[in-house]
GROMACS .gro file of C-alpha atoms in nm:
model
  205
    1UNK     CA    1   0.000   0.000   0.000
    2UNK     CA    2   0.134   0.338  -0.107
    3UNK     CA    3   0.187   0.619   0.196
    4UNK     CA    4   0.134   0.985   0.259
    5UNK     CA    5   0.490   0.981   0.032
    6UNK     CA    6   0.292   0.769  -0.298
    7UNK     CA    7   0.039   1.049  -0.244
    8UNK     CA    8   0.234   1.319  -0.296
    9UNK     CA    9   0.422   1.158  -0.534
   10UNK     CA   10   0.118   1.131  -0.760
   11UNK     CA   11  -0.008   1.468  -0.692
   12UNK     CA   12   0.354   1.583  -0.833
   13UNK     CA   13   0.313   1.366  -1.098
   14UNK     CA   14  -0.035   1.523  -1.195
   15UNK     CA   15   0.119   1.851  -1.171
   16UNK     CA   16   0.412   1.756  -1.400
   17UNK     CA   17   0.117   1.664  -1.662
   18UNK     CA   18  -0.171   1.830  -1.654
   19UNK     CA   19  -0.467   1.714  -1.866
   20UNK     CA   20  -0.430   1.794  -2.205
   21UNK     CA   21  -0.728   2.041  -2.180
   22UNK     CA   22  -0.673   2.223  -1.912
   23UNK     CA   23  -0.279   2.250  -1.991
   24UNK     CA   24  -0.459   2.436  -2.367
   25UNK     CA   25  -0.670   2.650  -2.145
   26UNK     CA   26  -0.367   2.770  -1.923
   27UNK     CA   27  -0.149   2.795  -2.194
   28UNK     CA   28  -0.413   3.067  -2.405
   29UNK     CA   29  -0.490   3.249  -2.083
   30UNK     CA   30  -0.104   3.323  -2.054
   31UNK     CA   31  -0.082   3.431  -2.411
   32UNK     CA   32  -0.390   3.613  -2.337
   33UNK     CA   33  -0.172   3.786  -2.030
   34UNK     CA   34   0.096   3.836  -2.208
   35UNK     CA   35  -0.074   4.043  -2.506
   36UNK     CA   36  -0.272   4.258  -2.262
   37UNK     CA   37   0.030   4.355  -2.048
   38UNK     CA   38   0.248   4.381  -2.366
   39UNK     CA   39   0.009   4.670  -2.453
   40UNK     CA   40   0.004   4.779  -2.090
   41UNK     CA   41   0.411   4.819  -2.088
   42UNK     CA   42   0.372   5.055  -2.389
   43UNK     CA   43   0.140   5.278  -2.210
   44UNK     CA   44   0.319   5.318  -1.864
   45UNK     CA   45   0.658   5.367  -2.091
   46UNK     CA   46   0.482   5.646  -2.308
   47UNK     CA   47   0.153   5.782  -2.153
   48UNK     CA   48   0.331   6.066  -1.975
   49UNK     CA   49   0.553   6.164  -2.263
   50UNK     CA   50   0.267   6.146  -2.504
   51UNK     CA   51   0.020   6.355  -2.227
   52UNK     CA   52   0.316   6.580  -2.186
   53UNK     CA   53   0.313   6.646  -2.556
   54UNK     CA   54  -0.028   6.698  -2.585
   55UNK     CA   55  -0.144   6.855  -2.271
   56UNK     CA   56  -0.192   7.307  -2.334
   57UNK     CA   57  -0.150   7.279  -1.904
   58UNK     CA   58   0.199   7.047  -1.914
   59UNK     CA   59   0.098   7.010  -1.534
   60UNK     CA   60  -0.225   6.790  -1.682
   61UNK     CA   61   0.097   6.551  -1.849
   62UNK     CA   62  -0.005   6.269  -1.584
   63UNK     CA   63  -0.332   6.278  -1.624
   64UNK     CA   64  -0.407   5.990  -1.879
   65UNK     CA   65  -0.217   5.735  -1.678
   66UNK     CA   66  -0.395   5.853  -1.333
   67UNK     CA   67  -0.758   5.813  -1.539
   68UNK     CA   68  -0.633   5.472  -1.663
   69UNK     CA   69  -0.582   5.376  -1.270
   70UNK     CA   70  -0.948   5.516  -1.161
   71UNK     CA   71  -1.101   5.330  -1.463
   72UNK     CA   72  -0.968   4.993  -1.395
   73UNK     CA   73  -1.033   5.015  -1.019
   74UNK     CA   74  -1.365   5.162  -1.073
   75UNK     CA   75  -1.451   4.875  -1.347
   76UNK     CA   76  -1.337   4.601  -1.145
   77UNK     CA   77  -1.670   4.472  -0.975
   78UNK     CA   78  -1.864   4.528  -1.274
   79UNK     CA   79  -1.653   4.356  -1.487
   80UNK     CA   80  -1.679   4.067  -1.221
   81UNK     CA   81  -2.055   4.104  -1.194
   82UNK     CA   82  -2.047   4.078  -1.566
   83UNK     CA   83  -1.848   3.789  -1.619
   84UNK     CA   84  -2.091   3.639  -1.378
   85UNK     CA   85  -2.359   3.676  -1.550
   86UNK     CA   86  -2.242   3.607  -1.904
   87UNK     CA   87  -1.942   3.412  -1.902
   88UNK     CA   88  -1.600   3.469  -1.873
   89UNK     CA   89  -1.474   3.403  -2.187
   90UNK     CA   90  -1.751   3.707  -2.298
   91UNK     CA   91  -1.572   3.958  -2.048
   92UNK     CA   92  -1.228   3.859  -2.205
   93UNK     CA   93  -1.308   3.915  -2.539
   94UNK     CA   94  -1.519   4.272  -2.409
   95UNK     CA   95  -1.177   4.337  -2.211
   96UNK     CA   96  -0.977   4.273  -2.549
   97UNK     CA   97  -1.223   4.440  -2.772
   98UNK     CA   98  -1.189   4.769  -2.530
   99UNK     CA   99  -0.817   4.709  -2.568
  100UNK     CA  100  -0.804   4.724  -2.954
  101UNK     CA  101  -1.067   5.060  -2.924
  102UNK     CA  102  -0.823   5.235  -2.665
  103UNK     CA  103  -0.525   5.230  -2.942
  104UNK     CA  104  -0.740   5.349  -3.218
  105UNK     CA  105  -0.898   5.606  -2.947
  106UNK     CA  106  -0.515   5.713  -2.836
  107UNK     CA  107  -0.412   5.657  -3.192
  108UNK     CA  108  -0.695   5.972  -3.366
  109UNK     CA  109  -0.612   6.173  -3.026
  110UNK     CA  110  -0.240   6.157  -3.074
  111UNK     CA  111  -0.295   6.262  -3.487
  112UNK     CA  112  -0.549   6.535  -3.411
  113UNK     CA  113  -0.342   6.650  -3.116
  114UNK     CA  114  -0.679   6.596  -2.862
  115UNK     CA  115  -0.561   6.555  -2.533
  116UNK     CA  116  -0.901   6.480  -2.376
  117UNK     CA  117  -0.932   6.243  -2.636
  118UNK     CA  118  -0.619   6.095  -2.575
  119UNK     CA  119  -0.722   6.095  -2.180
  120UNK     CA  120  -1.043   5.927  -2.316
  121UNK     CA  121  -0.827   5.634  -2.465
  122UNK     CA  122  -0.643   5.549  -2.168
  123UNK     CA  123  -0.976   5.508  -1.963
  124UNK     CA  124  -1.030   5.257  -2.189
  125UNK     CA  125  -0.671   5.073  -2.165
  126UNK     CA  126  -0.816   5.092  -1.814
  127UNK     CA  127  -1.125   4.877  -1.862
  128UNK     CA  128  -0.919   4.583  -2.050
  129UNK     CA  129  -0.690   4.605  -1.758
  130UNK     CA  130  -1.072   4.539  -1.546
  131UNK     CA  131  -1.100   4.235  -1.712
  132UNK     CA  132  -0.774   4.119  -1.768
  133UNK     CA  133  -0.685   4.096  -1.382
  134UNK     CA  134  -0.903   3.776  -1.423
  135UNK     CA  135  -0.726   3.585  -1.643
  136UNK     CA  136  -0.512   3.425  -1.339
  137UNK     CA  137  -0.836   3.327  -1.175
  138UNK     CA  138  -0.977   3.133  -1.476
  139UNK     CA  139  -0.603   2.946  -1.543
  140UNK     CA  140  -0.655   2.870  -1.132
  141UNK     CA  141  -1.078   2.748  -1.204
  142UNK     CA  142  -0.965   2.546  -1.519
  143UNK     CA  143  -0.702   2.382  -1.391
  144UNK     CA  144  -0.729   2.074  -1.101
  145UNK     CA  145  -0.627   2.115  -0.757
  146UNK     CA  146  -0.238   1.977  -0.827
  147UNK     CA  147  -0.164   2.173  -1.136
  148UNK     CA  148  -0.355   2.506  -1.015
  149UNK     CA  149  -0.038   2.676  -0.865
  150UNK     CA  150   0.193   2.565  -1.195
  151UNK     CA  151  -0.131   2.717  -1.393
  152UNK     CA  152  -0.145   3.098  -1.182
  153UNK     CA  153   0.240   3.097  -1.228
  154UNK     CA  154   0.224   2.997  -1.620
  155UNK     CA  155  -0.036   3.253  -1.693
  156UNK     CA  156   0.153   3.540  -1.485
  157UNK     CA  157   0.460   3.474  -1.679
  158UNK     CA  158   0.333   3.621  -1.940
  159UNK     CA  159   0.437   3.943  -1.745
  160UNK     CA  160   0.753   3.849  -1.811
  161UNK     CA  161   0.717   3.807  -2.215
  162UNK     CA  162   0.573   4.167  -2.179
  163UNK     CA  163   0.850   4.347  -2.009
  164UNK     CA  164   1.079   4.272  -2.272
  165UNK     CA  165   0.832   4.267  -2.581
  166UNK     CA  166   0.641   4.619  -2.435
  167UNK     CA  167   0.938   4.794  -2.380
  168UNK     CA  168   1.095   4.704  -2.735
  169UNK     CA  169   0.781   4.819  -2.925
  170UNK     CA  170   0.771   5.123  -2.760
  171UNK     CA  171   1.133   5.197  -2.786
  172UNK     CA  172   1.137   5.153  -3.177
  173UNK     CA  173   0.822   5.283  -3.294
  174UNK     CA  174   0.768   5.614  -3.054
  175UNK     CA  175   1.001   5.810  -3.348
  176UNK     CA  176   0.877   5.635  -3.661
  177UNK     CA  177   0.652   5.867  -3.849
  178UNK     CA  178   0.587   6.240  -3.833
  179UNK     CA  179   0.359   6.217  -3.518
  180UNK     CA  180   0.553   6.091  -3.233
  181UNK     CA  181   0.403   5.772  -3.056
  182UNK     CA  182   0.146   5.718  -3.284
  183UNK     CA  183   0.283   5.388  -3.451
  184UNK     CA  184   0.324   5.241  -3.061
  185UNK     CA  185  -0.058   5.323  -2.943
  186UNK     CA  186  -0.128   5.153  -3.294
  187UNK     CA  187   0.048   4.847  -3.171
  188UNK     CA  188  -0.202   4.810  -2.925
  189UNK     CA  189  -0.443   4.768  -3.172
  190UNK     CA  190  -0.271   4.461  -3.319
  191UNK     CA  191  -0.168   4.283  -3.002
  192UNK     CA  192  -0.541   4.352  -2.913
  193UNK     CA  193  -0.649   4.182  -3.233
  194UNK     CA  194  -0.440   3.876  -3.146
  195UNK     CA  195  -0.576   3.862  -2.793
  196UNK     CA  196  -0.901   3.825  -2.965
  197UNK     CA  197  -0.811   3.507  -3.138
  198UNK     CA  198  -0.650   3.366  -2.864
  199UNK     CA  199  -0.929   3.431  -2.622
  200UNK     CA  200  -1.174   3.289  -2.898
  201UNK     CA  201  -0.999   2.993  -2.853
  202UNK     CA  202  -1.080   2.912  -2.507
  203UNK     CA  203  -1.325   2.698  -2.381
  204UNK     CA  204  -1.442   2.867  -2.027
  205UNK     CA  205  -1.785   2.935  -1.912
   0.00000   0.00000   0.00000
């Protein structure tokens, strides 16, 4: 008869190899994480230089990223309640849909030269961000009770991937063009696109 040791030696061995489906579902959520907070590097790297550019009152220069903050904390709940009521995988694909708006939004304001527009655009980076802090908490739901630690830790390494891969984009597109930033916000849009397909991809409820 196996002891407490054969038990934990099969709960290792079920954390080693998760089920092929939930190991799919972990393994989308991370990309997931890792496009959202790719597009999240490039606006902490730029907002304030971009505001700063934009802003008549050079004092207002913070502003975006401050309304970014009070949207996401304000939209938390709701975007919970929401989720609740509709499904998660709905609420991702809202969250990435806002995403993909906020770089067009930030995109017109920074060609137009609208700061309020621009301030409008980051409100919206801050409701993906609502829904994105929940992608951890599916990858922990989906996956079974031994690989549920390996599965928060997968999907929050997509941090990592974002570090490097936001703060690349926005260091070699800021300057390209005649309107500074503009091809960066416009990279949102496109990592926002491909959090769509990934997040179509997923099986939740």
């Amino acid at each position: 008869m196996g002891g407490p040791d054969a038990g934990d030696a099969v709960a290792e061995a079920a954390a080693m190899n998760p089920a092929a489906a939930e190991k799919r579902t972990v393994l989308l959520l991370s990309a997931a994480q890792a496009l959202f907070q790719t597009s999240s590097v490039i606006v902490v790297t730029l907002s304030g230089l971009a505001g700063q550019a934009l802003a008549v009152d050079k004092s207002l220069a913070t502003l975006p990223m401050a309304m970014l903050m009070v949207a996401a904390a304000a939209l938390m709940i709701p975007a919970s309640l929401l989720m609740q009521r509709f499904g998660r995988k709905t609420g991702f694909l809202l969250g990435a849909l806002l995403g993909g708006l906020a770089g067009v939004t930030t995109a017109a304001a920074l060609w137009l030269h609208e700061f309020w527009l621009f301030v409008a655009g980051n409100m919206l980076v801050g409701g993906y961000q609502a829904f994105a802090q929940y992608y951890r908490f599916a990858a922990a739901d989906a996956a079974s009770l031994a690989f549920k630690s390996r599965a928060i830790a997968w999907v929050t390494a997509g941090g990592v991937v974002a570090a490097l891969a936001g703060t690349l984009i926005a260091r070699h597109t800021q300057h390209i063009g005649a309107t500074p930033f503009l091809y960066s916000y416009l990279a949102m849009v496109l990592l926002s696109l491909g959090a769509l397909v990934v997040i179509s991809r997923l099986h939740l409820v």
